[in-house]
Coordinates of C-alpha atoms in Angstrom, one line a residue:
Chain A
X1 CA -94.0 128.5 -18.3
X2 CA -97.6 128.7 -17.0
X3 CA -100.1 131.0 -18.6
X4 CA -101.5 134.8 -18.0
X5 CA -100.3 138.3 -18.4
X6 CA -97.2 137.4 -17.2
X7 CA -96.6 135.4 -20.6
X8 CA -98.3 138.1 -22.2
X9 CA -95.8 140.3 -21.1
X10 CA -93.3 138.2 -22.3
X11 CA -94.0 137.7 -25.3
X12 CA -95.2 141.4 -26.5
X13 CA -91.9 142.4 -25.1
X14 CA -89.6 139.7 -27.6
X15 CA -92.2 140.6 -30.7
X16 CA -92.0 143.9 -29.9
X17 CA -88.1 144.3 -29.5
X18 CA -87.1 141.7 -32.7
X19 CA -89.1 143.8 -34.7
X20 CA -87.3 147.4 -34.0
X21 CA -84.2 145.6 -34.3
X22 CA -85.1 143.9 -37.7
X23 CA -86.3 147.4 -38.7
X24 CA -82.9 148.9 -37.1
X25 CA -81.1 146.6 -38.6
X26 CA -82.1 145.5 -41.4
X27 CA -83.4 148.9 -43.2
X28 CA -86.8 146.8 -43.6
X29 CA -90.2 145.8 -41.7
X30 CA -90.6 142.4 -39.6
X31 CA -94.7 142.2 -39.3
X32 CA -97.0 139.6 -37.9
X33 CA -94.7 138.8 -35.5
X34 CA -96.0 135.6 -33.8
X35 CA -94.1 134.5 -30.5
X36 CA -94.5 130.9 -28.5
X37 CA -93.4 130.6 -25.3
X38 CA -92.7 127.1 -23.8
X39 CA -90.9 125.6 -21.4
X40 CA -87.5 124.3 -22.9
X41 CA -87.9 126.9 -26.3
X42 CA -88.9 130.2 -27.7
X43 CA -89.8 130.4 -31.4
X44 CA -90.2 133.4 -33.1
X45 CA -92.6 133.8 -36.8
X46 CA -92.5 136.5 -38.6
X47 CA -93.2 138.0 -41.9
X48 CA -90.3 140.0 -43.6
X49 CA -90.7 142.3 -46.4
X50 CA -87.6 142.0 -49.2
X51 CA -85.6 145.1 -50.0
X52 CA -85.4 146.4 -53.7
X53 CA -82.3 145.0 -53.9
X54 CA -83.0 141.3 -52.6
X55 CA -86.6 141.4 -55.0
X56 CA -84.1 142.1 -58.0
X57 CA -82.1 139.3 -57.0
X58 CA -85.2 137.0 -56.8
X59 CA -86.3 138.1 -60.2
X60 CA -82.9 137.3 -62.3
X61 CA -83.7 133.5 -60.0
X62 CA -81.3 134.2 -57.7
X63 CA -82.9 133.9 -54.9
X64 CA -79.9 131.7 -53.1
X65 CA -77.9 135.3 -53.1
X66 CA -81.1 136.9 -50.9
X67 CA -81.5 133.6 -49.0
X68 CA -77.7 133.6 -48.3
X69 CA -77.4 137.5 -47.2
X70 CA -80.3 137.1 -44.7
X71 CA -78.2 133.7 -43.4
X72 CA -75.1 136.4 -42.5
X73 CA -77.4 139.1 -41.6
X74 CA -78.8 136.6 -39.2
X75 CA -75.5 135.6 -38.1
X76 CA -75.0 139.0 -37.1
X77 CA -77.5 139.9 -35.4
X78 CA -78.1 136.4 -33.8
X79 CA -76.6 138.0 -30.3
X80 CA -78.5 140.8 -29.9
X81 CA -82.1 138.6 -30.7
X82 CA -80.4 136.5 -28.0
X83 CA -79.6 139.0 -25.6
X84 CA -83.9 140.1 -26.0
X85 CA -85.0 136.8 -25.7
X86 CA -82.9 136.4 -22.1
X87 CA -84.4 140.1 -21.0
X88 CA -88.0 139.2 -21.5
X89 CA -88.4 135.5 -19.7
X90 CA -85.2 135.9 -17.7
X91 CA -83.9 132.6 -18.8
X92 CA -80.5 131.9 -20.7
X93 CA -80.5 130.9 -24.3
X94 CA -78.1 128.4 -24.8
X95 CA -78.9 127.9 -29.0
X96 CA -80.1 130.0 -31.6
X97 CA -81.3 128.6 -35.2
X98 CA -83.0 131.1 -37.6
X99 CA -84.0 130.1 -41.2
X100 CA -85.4 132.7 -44.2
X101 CA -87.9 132.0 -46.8
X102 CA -87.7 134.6 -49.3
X103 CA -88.9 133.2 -53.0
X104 CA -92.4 132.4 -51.2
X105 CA -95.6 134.5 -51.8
X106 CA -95.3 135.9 -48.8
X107 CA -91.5 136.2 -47.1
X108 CA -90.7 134.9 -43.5
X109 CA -88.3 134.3 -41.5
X110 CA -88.0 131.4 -37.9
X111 CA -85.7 132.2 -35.0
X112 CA -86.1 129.4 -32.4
X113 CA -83.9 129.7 -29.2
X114 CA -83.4 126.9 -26.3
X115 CA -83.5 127.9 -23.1
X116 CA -81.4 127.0 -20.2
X117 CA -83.7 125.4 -17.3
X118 CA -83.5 128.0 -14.6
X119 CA -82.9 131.7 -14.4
X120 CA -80.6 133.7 -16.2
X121 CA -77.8 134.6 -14.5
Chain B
X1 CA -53.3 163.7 -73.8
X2 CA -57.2 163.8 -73.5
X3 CA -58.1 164.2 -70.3
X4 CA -61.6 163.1 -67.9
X5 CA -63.4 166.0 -68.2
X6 CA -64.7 168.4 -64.7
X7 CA -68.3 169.4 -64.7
X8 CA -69.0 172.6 -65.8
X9 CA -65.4 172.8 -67.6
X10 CA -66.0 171.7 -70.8
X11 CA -68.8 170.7 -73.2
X12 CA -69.6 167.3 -71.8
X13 CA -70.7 169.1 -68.4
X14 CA -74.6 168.5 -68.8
X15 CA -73.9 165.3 -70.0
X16 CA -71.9 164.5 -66.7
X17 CA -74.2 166.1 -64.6
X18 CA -77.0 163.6 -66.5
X19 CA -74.7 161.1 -66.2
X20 CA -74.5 161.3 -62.7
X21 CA -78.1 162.4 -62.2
X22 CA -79.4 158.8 -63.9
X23 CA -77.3 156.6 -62.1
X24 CA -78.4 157.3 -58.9
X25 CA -81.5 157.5 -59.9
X26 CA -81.4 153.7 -61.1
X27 CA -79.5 153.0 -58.3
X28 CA -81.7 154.2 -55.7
X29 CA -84.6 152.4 -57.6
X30 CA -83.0 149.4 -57.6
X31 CA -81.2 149.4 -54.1
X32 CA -84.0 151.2 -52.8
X33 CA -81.2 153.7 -51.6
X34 CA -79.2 156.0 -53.6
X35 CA -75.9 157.2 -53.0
X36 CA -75.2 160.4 -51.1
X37 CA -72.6 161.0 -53.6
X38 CA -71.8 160.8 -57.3
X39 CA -69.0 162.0 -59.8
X40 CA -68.7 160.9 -63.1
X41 CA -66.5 161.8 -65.7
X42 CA -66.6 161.6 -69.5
X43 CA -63.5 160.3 -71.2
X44 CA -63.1 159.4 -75.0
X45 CA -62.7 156.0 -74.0
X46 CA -64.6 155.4 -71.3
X47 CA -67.1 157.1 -68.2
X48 CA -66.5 156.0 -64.7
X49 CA -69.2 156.8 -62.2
X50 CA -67.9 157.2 -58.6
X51 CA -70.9 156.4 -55.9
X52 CA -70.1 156.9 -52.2
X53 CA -72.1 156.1 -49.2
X54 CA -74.2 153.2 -51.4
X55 CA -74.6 150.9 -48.4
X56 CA -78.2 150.0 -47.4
X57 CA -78.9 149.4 -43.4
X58 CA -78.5 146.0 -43.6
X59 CA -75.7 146.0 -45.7
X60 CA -73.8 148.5 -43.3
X61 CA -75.0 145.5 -40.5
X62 CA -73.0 142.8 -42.0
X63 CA -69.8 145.7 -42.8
X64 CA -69.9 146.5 -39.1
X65 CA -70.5 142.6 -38.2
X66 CA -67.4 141.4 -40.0
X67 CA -69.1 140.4 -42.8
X68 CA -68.0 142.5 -45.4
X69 CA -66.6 140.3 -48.0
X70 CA -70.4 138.7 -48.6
X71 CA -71.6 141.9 -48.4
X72 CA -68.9 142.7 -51.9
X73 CA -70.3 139.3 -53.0
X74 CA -73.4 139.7 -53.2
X75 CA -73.0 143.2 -54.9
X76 CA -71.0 141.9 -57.7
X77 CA -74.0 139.4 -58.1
X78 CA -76.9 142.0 -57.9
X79 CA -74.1 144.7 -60.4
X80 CA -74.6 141.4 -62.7
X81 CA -78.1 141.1 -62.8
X82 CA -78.4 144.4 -63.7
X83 CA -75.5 145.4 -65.8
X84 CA -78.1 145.9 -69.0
X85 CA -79.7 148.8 -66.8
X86 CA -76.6 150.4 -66.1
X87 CA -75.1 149.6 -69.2
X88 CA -78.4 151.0 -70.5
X89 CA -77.9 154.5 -68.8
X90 CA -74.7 155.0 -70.6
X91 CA -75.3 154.5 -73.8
X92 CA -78.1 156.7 -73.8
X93 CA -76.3 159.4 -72.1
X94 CA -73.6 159.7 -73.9
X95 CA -74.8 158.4 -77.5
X96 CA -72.0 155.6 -77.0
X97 CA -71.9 152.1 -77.3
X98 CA -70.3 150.2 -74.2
X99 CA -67.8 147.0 -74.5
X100 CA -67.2 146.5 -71.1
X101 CA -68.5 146.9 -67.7
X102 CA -66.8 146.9 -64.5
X103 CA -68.2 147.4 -61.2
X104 CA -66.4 147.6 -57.8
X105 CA -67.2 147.7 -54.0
X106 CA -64.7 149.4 -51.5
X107 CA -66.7 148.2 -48.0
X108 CA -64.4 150.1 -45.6
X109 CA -64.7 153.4 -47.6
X110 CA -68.7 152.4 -48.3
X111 CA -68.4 153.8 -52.5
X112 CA -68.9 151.8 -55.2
X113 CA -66.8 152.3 -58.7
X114 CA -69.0 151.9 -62.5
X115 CA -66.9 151.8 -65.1
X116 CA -67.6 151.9 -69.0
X117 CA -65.6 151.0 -71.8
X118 CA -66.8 152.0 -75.2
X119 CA -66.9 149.7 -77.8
X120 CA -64.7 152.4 -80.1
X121 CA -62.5 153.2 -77.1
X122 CA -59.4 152.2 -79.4
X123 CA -59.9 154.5 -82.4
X124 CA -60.6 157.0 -80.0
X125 CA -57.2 156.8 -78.4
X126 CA -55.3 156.6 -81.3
X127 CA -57.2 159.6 -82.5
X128 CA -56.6 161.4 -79.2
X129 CA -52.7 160.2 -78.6
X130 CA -52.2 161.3 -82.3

C-alpha cells in the first residue's frame, strides 16, 4: 500500500476500533495503539493495562495463568479484530497471530494479520 | 438440628450482614468488580458466602466465547492465591478459626460459592446434635 491519508485513514480506523473492542471486551484499556500497514501484513502494538485480578496473579508469580487467559481471550475475540482489519484496508485476512506480555514493566500485547493479495470479497 | 441462620432472625444477623459486607468488599478489590449479590450464612460449623453475578467483562467474553472451563480454571487459581485474604475475613468476622476452604465457580449461572470450615466444626456438631 502506497502512502497518504488514505493509509492514514486506515490505520486510525484499525487503532481506533481494536481499542473499543479491547475496552468492550475486555473490561480494560488498550493505549498507544501503534498500527503498520504493509503490503502482505498488518501488525498491531499496543499497550494493555492488567486487571486487579490478572496483577494478583502476577504477584503470587503466576503470571503463566494471566498470560494464558489473555491467549483464550485472544482466541475469542481473534474474529471480530479480523473482521476490523478487512473493513479498514478492504483486504481479506487470511491469518491471525497475537501474543501477550504481561510480567513486563509496561504490559503489551502483538496482533499481526496476513493479508490476502487483492480485495476483499 | 442447628440450622444456617437468616439475617435479621437471630443473633448472628450483623455478623452476616458483615460477613457479607467484607467479602465483597475484598472481592471487588481484588477482582476489581464485586458481586451484585451476596448471602452468607452462619452455621456452628461452617459460613458459606453465596456471590452471584462475579464475572468481570472479560471473563463474561470467554463464558460467551466457549471458553468457560479456563475461565473456572483460572479462578480456582486466583481463589488460591488468595485464600489467606478470604480465609482472613472469616476468622475475623466471626471470631472463628477456619480448617478448610472451598471455593466454587458455576459459569452458566455466573455465582461463585466460599465455603468455611471451622477448625472446631466437630465439637460443635456433637454439641449441637446432642
Amino acid at each position: 500500500m502506497s502512502g497518504g491519508p488514505g493509509l492514514d485513514e486506515v490505520k486510525e480506523e484499525i487503532a481506533r476500533e481494536i481499542g473499543r473492542v479491547h475496552k468492550e471486551s475486555y473490561g480494560e484499556d488498550a493505549t498507544n495503539v501503534d498500527v503498520a500497514v504493509h503490503d502482505g501484513f498488518v501488525a498491531v502494538v499496543m499497550d494493555i493495562a492488567l486487571s486487579p485480578a490478572e496483577r494478583t496473579l502476577i504477584d503470587a508469580d503466576d503470571a503463566a495463568s494471566a498470560e494464558t487467559t489473555r491467549e483464550s481471550y485472544q482466541a475469542a475475540i481473534g474474529s471480530t479484530f479480523v473482521a476490523i482489519v478487512e473493513h479498514a484496508t478492504g483486504r481479506r485476512v487470511t491469518g491471525f497471530a497475537s501474543s501477550n506480555n504481561v510480567a513486563g514493566a509496561v504490559p503489551w500485547s502483538a496482533e499481526v494479520f496476513r493479508l490476502h493479495p487483492g480485495p476483499s470479497t | 438440628m442447628d440450622r444456617p441462620n437468616s439475617p435479621g432472625t437471630s443473633p448472628h444477623g450483623p455478623l452476616v450482614s458483615q460477613l457479607s459486607r467484607e467479602i465483597v468488599q475484598l472481592h471487588s478489590r481484588l477482582y476489581g468488580r464485586g458481586p451484585t449479590k451476596a448471602r452468607s450464612y452462619l452455621h456452628s460449623e461452617y459460613a458459606a458466602c453465596i456471590l452471584e453475578e462475579i464475572f468481570t467483562t472479560a471473563e463474561r467474553t470467554l463464558v460467551e466465547a466457549g471458553s468457560g472451563d479456563h475461565v473456572r480454571d483460572t479462578r480456582k487459581k486466583f481463589q488460591d492465591a488468595v485464600a489467606d485474604e478470604f480465609i482472613g475475613v472469616v476468622e475475623r468476622v466471626t471470631g472463628r478459626k477456619v480448617a478448610v476452604f472451598l471455593s466454587q465457580v458455576d459459569v452458566d449461572a455466573d455465582l461463585a460459592l466460599e465455603f468455611f470450615i471451622f477448625v472446631d466444626h466437630e465439637e460443635a456438631g456433637t454439641a449441637a446434635g446432642a
